[in-house]
Amino acid sequence: MRQALHILRKDIRYLWIEIAAALGAMGLFVFTAVHSTVTWTAPLPRTVAAFLMQFLLPFAWWILITRAVHAEPLIGDRQFWPTRPYSWRSLLASKGLLIVLFINLPVFLAQCTVLASHGFSPAAEFPGLLWSQVLLTGFAVLPIAALACVTASVVQFLVLGLVCFVEIGRASCRERV
């Protein structure tokens, strides 16, 4: 565990810009969710906020997870981690902790904040919040991490992610017709 925490600290120092972008996008999400009905009455700011929430937040997660996985790449001939006495379990644990600390925990806190601001008790909604974390991990985090494991660069990841996104969209459009 000590080695995993060491790798986690290294990743936090290395990825501070991506972490700040993901947390900033989450802050924007919370701000727009809490204040949207009170301060923004014109349709344009809601449209811009909705656009940012739908695309900026997942994009920030994509970049953070991809850069974290690519920090110690599994493929290629220039891997860092086999030359150091890193255990693969420590490496996996550190990446998991990074994702939990900077994606899952902020989402959970943001959901609690939005629920509380709208008059609901987060404690009463805990099973739903926990289930949303399972769904976030299963349908967003793990596929992104899997794609990042089989690509060698962020550009390859974005191209492959775009191809997958378009193909999923095409498949869903065909089902509707």
PDB file of C-alpha atoms in Angstrom:
ATOM      1  CA  MET A   1       0.000   0.000   0.000  1.00  0.00           C
ATOM      2  CA  ARG A   2       2.914   2.312   0.709  1.00  0.00           C
ATOM      3  CA  GLN A   3       4.158   1.906  -2.853  1.00  0.00           C
ATOM      4  CA  ALA A   4       0.663   2.600  -4.234  1.00  0.00           C
ATOM      5  CA  LEU A   5       0.472   5.838  -2.231  1.00  0.00           C
ATOM      6  CA  HIS A   6       3.908   6.833  -3.525  1.00  0.00           C
ATOM      7  CA  ILE A   7       2.768   6.263  -7.123  1.00  0.00           C
ATOM      8  CA  LEU A   8      -0.459   8.151  -6.366  1.00  0.00           C
ATOM      9  CA  ARG A   9       1.479  11.187  -5.092  1.00  0.00           C
ATOM     10  CA  LYS A  10       3.668  11.069  -8.210  1.00  0.00           C
ATOM     11  CA  ASP A  11       0.576  10.923 -10.430  1.00  0.00           C
ATOM     12  CA  ILE A  12      -1.055  13.837  -8.597  1.00  0.00           C
ATOM     13  CA  ARG A  13       2.047  15.962  -9.135  1.00  0.00           C
ATOM     14  CA  TYR A  14       2.250  14.901 -12.779  1.00  0.00           C
ATOM     15  CA  LEU A  15      -1.458  15.275 -13.583  1.00  0.00           C
ATOM     16  CA  TRP A  16      -2.318  18.380 -11.578  1.00  0.00           C
ATOM     17  CA  ILE A  17      -3.596  20.260 -14.639  1.00  0.00           C
ATOM     18  CA  GLU A  18      -5.916  17.420 -15.671  1.00  0.00           C
ATOM     19  CA  ILE A  19      -7.103  17.028 -12.076  1.00  0.00           C
ATOM     20  CA  ALA A  20      -7.783  20.761 -11.828  1.00  0.00           C
ATOM     21  CA  ALA A  21      -9.721  20.659 -15.116  1.00  0.00           C
ATOM     22  CA  ALA A  22     -11.848  17.714 -13.955  1.00  0.00           C
ATOM     23  CA  LEU A  23     -12.560  19.336 -10.584  1.00  0.00           C
ATOM     24  CA  GLY A  24     -13.291  22.673 -12.271  1.00  0.00           C
ATOM     25  CA  ALA A  25     -15.761  21.008 -14.631  1.00  0.00           C
ATOM     26  CA  MET A  26     -17.389  19.313 -11.646  1.00  0.00           C
ATOM     27  CA  GLY A  27     -17.586  22.675  -9.875  1.00  0.00           C
ATOM     28  CA  LEU A  28     -19.274  24.155 -12.941  1.00  0.00           C
ATOM     29  CA  PHE A  29     -21.735  21.267 -12.917  1.00  0.00           C
ATOM     30  CA  VAL A  30     -22.583  21.871  -9.250  1.00  0.00           C
ATOM     31  CA  PHE A  31     -22.860  25.624  -9.771  1.00  0.00           C
ATOM     32  CA  THR A  32     -25.219  25.292 -12.722  1.00  0.00           C
ATOM     33  CA  ALA A  33     -27.276  22.563 -11.021  1.00  0.00           C
ATOM     34  CA  VAL A  34     -27.679  24.530  -7.807  1.00  0.00           C
ATOM     35  CA  HIS A  35     -28.185  28.015  -9.261  1.00  0.00           C
ATOM     36  CA  SER A  36     -29.797  27.320 -12.614  1.00  0.00           C
ATOM     37  CA  THR A  37     -33.397  27.999 -11.591  1.00  0.00           C
ATOM     38  CA  VAL A  38     -32.548  30.992  -9.397  1.00  0.00           C
ATOM     39  CA  THR A  39     -30.093  33.150 -11.322  1.00  0.00           C
ATOM     40  CA  TRP A  40     -30.283  32.091 -14.961  1.00  0.00           C
ATOM     41  CA  THR A  41     -33.667  32.769 -16.478  1.00  0.00           C
ATOM     42  CA  ALA A  42     -32.596  33.320 -20.081  1.00  0.00           C
ATOM     43  CA  PRO A  43     -32.491  30.202 -22.288  1.00  0.00           C
ATOM     44  CA  LEU A  44     -28.996  30.870 -23.669  1.00  0.00           C
ATOM     45  CA  PRO A  45     -27.012  30.415 -20.426  1.00  0.00           C
ATOM     46  CA  ARG A  46     -28.940  27.231 -19.688  1.00  0.00           C
ATOM     47  CA  THR A  47     -28.076  25.954 -23.147  1.00  0.00           C
ATOM     48  CA  VAL A  48     -24.391  26.762 -22.702  1.00  0.00           C
ATOM     49  CA  ALA A  49     -24.371  25.250 -19.211  1.00  0.00           C
ATOM     50  CA  ALA A  50     -26.124  22.119 -20.450  1.00  0.00           C
ATOM     51  CA  PHE A  51     -23.610  21.812 -23.273  1.00  0.00           C
ATOM     52  CA  LEU A  52     -20.712  22.174 -20.887  1.00  0.00           C
ATOM     53  CA  MET A  53     -22.167  19.657 -18.459  1.00  0.00           C
ATOM     54  CA  GLN A  54     -22.804  17.084 -21.184  1.00  0.00           C
ATOM     55  CA  PHE A  55     -19.441  17.317 -22.919  1.00  0.00           C
ATOM     56  CA  LEU A  56     -16.871  19.103 -20.782  1.00  0.00           C
ATOM     57  CA  LEU A  57     -17.153  16.895 -17.710  1.00  0.00           C
ATOM     58  CA  PRO A  58     -16.875  13.512 -19.501  1.00  0.00           C
ATOM     59  CA  PHE A  59     -14.115  14.920 -21.709  1.00  0.00           C
ATOM     60  CA  ALA A  60     -12.159  16.017 -18.621  1.00  0.00           C
ATOM     61  CA  TRP A  61     -12.614  12.519 -17.174  1.00  0.00           C
ATOM     62  CA  TRP A  62     -11.449  10.941 -20.441  1.00  0.00           C
ATOM     63  CA  ILE A  63      -8.300  13.023 -20.467  1.00  0.00           C
ATOM     64  CA  LEU A  64      -7.545  12.435 -16.774  1.00  0.00           C
ATOM     65  CA  ILE A  65      -7.992   8.663 -16.942  1.00  0.00           C
ATOM     66  CA  THR A  66      -6.111   8.375 -20.221  1.00  0.00           C
ATOM     67  CA  ARG A  67      -3.170  10.446 -19.049  1.00  0.00           C
ATOM     68  CA  ALA A  68      -3.049   8.505 -15.767  1.00  0.00           C
ATOM     69  CA  VAL A  69      -2.972   5.166 -17.582  1.00  0.00           C
ATOM     70  CA  HIS A  70      -0.487   6.432 -20.157  1.00  0.00           C
ATOM     71  CA  ALA A  71       1.833   7.692 -17.406  1.00  0.00           C
ATOM     72  CA  GLU A  72       2.956   4.065 -17.016  1.00  0.00           C
ATOM     73  CA  PRO A  73       2.001   2.544 -20.385  1.00  0.00           C
ATOM     74  CA  LEU A  74       1.407  -1.147 -20.756  1.00  0.00           C
ATOM     75  CA  ILE A  75       2.214  -1.221 -24.466  1.00  0.00           C
ATOM     76  CA  GLY A  76       5.229   0.000 -26.377  1.00  0.00           C
ATOM     77  CA  ASP A  77       8.945  -0.227 -25.766  1.00  0.00           C
ATOM     78  CA  ARG A  78       9.471   2.702 -23.388  1.00  0.00           C
ATOM     79  CA  GLN A  79       7.643   1.615 -20.257  1.00  0.00           C
ATOM     80  CA  PHE A  80       8.884   3.070 -16.993  1.00  0.00           C
ATOM     81  CA  TRP A  81       7.325   0.737 -14.463  1.00  0.00           C
ATOM     82  CA  PRO A  82       9.126  -2.539 -15.424  1.00  0.00           C
ATOM     83  CA  THR A  83      12.495  -0.849 -14.822  1.00  0.00           C
ATOM     84  CA  ARG A  84      11.548   0.104 -11.275  1.00  0.00           C
ATOM     85  CA  PRO A  85      10.564  -2.244  -8.482  1.00  0.00           C
ATOM     86  CA  TYR A  86       6.862  -1.461  -8.934  1.00  0.00           C
ATOM     87  CA  SER A  87       4.404  -4.219  -8.227  1.00  0.00           C
ATOM     88  CA  TRP A  88       1.617  -4.348 -10.782  1.00  0.00           C
ATOM     89  CA  ARG A  89      -0.828  -4.518  -7.875  1.00  0.00           C
ATOM     90  CA  SER A  90       0.529  -1.254  -6.471  1.00  0.00           C
ATOM     91  CA  LEU A  91       0.331   0.355  -9.881  1.00  0.00           C
ATOM     92  CA  LEU A  92      -3.262  -0.794 -10.350  1.00  0.00           C
ATOM     93  CA  ALA A  93      -4.197   0.317  -6.823  1.00  0.00           C
ATOM     94  CA  SER A  94      -2.683   3.769  -7.356  1.00  0.00           C
ATOM     95  CA  LYS A  95      -4.607   4.301 -10.594  1.00  0.00           C
ATOM     96  CA  GLY A  96      -7.791   3.095  -8.906  1.00  0.00           C
ATOM     97  CA  LEU A  97      -7.237   5.479  -5.992  1.00  0.00           C
ATOM     98  CA  LEU A  98      -6.636   8.365  -8.397  1.00  0.00           C
ATOM     99  CA  ILE A  99      -9.930   7.643 -10.148  1.00  0.00           C
ATOM    100  CA  VAL A 100     -11.828   7.277  -6.875  1.00  0.00           C
ATOM    101  CA  LEU A 101     -10.340  10.467  -5.399  1.00  0.00           C
ATOM    102  CA  PHE A 102     -10.757  12.718  -8.414  1.00  0.00           C
ATOM    103  CA  ILE A 103     -13.758  11.294 -10.283  1.00  0.00           C
ATOM    104  CA  ASN A 104     -15.985   9.136  -8.070  1.00  0.00           C
ATOM    105  CA  LEU A 105     -15.669  11.119  -4.828  1.00  0.00           C
ATOM    106  CA  PRO A 106     -16.283  14.531  -6.474  1.00  0.00           C
ATOM    107  CA  VAL A 107     -19.304  13.117  -8.328  1.00  0.00           C
ATOM    108  CA  PHE A 108     -20.675  11.693  -5.085  1.00  0.00           C
ATOM    109  CA  LEU A 109     -20.141  14.998  -3.239  1.00  0.00           C
ATOM    110  CA  ALA A 110     -21.640  16.948  -6.136  1.00  0.00           C
ATOM    111  CA  GLN A 111     -24.723  14.741  -6.150  1.00  0.00           C
ATOM    112  CA  CYS A 112     -25.091  15.179  -2.382  1.00  0.00           C
ATOM    113  CA  THR A 113     -24.739  18.957  -2.752  1.00  0.00           C
ATOM    114  CA  VAL A 114     -27.335  19.151  -5.522  1.00  0.00           C
ATOM    115  CA  LEU A 115     -29.748  16.955  -3.581  1.00  0.00           C
ATOM    116  CA  ALA A 116     -29.333  19.051  -0.432  1.00  0.00           C
ATOM    117  CA  SER A 117     -29.754  22.316  -2.352  1.00  0.00           C
ATOM    118  CA  HIS A 118     -33.068  21.096  -3.744  1.00  0.00           C
ATOM    119  CA  GLY A 119     -34.383  20.038  -0.352  1.00  0.00           C
ATOM    120  CA  PHE A 120     -33.672  16.301  -0.362  1.00  0.00           C
ATOM    121  CA  SER A 121     -31.742  14.376   2.245  1.00  0.00           C
ATOM    122  CA  PRO A 122     -28.605  12.739   0.803  1.00  0.00           C
ATOM    123  CA  ALA A 123     -28.696  10.169   3.627  1.00  0.00           C
ATOM    124  CA  ALA A 124     -32.181   9.069   2.559  1.00  0.00           C
ATOM    125  CA  GLU A 125     -31.004   8.754  -1.047  1.00  0.00           C
ATOM    126  CA  PHE A 126     -27.797   6.872  -0.207  1.00  0.00           C
ATOM    127  CA  PRO A 127     -28.726   3.614  -2.033  1.00  0.00           C
ATOM    128  CA  GLY A 128     -29.429   5.585  -5.206  1.00  0.00           C
ATOM    129  CA  LEU A 129     -26.215   7.547  -4.843  1.00  0.00           C
ATOM    130  CA  LEU A 130     -24.266   4.342  -4.347  1.00  0.00           C
ATOM    131  CA  TRP A 131     -25.912   2.773  -7.388  1.00  0.00           C
ATOM    132  CA  SER A 132     -25.058   5.822  -9.491  1.00  0.00           C
ATOM    133  CA  GLN A 133     -21.408   5.342  -8.473  1.00  0.00           C
ATOM    134  CA  VAL A 134     -21.560   1.716  -9.602  1.00  0.00           C
ATOM    135  CA  LEU A 135     -23.065   2.784 -12.932  1.00  0.00           C
ATOM    136  CA  LEU A 136     -20.508   5.587 -13.361  1.00  0.00           C
ATOM    137  CA  THR A 137     -17.674   3.159 -12.745  1.00  0.00           C
ATOM    138  CA  GLY A 138     -19.099   0.388 -14.895  1.00  0.00           C
ATOM    139  CA  PHE A 139     -20.250   2.409 -17.871  1.00  0.00           C
ATOM    140  CA  ALA A 140     -17.856   5.374 -17.936  1.00  0.00           C
ATOM    141  CA  VAL A 141     -14.663   4.793 -15.967  1.00  0.00           C
ATOM    142  CA  LEU A 142     -13.887   1.164 -16.819  1.00  0.00           C
ATOM    143  CA  PRO A 143     -14.468   1.481 -20.592  1.00  0.00           C
ATOM    144  CA  ILE A 144     -12.306   4.605 -20.678  1.00  0.00           C
ATOM    145  CA  ALA A 145      -9.552   2.860 -18.729  1.00  0.00           C
ATOM    146  CA  ALA A 146      -9.779  -0.202 -20.984  1.00  0.00           C
ATOM    147  CA  LEU A 147      -9.459   1.931 -24.125  1.00  0.00           C
ATOM    148  CA  ALA A 148      -6.549   3.797 -22.569  1.00  0.00           C
ATOM    149  CA  CYS A 149      -4.788   0.495 -21.827  1.00  0.00           C
ATOM    150  CA  VAL A 150      -4.781  -0.546 -25.480  1.00  0.00           C
ATOM    151  CA  THR A 151      -3.725   2.807 -26.939  1.00  0.00           C
ATOM    152  CA  ALA A 152      -0.264   4.330 -26.893  1.00  0.00           C
ATOM    153  CA  SER A 153      -1.135   8.039 -26.924  1.00  0.00           C
ATOM    154  CA  VAL A 154      -3.922  10.456 -26.092  1.00  0.00           C
ATOM    155  CA  VAL A 155      -4.492  11.110 -29.799  1.00  0.00           C
ATOM    156  CA  GLN A 156      -4.975   7.398 -30.498  1.00  0.00           C
ATOM    157  CA  PHE A 157      -7.332   7.194 -27.544  1.00  0.00           C
ATOM    158  CA  LEU A 158      -9.418  10.153 -28.725  1.00  0.00           C
ATOM    159  CA  VAL A 159      -9.650   8.749 -32.268  1.00  0.00           C
ATOM    160  CA  LEU A 160     -10.635   5.301 -30.987  1.00  0.00           C
ATOM    161  CA  GLY A 161     -13.083   6.850 -28.512  1.00  0.00           C
ATOM    162  CA  LEU A 162     -14.632   8.959 -31.274  1.00  0.00           C
ATOM    163  CA  VAL A 163     -14.998   5.902 -33.512  1.00  0.00           C
ATOM    164  CA  CYS A 164     -16.649   3.965 -30.672  1.00  0.00           C
ATOM    165  CA  PHE A 165     -18.931   6.922 -29.857  1.00  0.00           C
ATOM    166  CA  VAL A 166     -20.023   7.291 -33.485  1.00  0.00           C
ATOM    167  CA  GLU A 167     -20.598   3.559 -33.865  1.00  0.00           C
ATOM    168  CA  ILE A 168     -22.676   3.398 -30.672  1.00  0.00           C
ATOM    169  CA  GLY A 169     -24.680   6.371 -31.920  1.00  0.00           C
ATOM    170  CA  ARG A 170     -25.234   4.739 -35.299  1.00  0.00           C
ATOM    171  CA  ALA A 171     -26.309   1.481 -33.653  1.00  0.00           C
ATOM    172  CA  SER A 172     -28.781   3.271 -31.394  1.00  0.00           C
ATOM    173  CA  CYS A 173     -30.198   5.203 -34.380  1.00  0.00           C
ATOM    174  CA  ARG A 174     -30.703   1.954 -36.299  1.00  0.00           C
ATOM    175  CA  GLU A 175     -32.580   0.458 -33.338  1.00  0.00           C
ATOM    176  CA  ARG A 176     -34.975   3.394 -33.249  1.00  0.00           C
ATOM    177  CA  VAL A 177     -35.891   3.081 -36.917  1.00  0.00           C
TER     178      VAL A 177
END
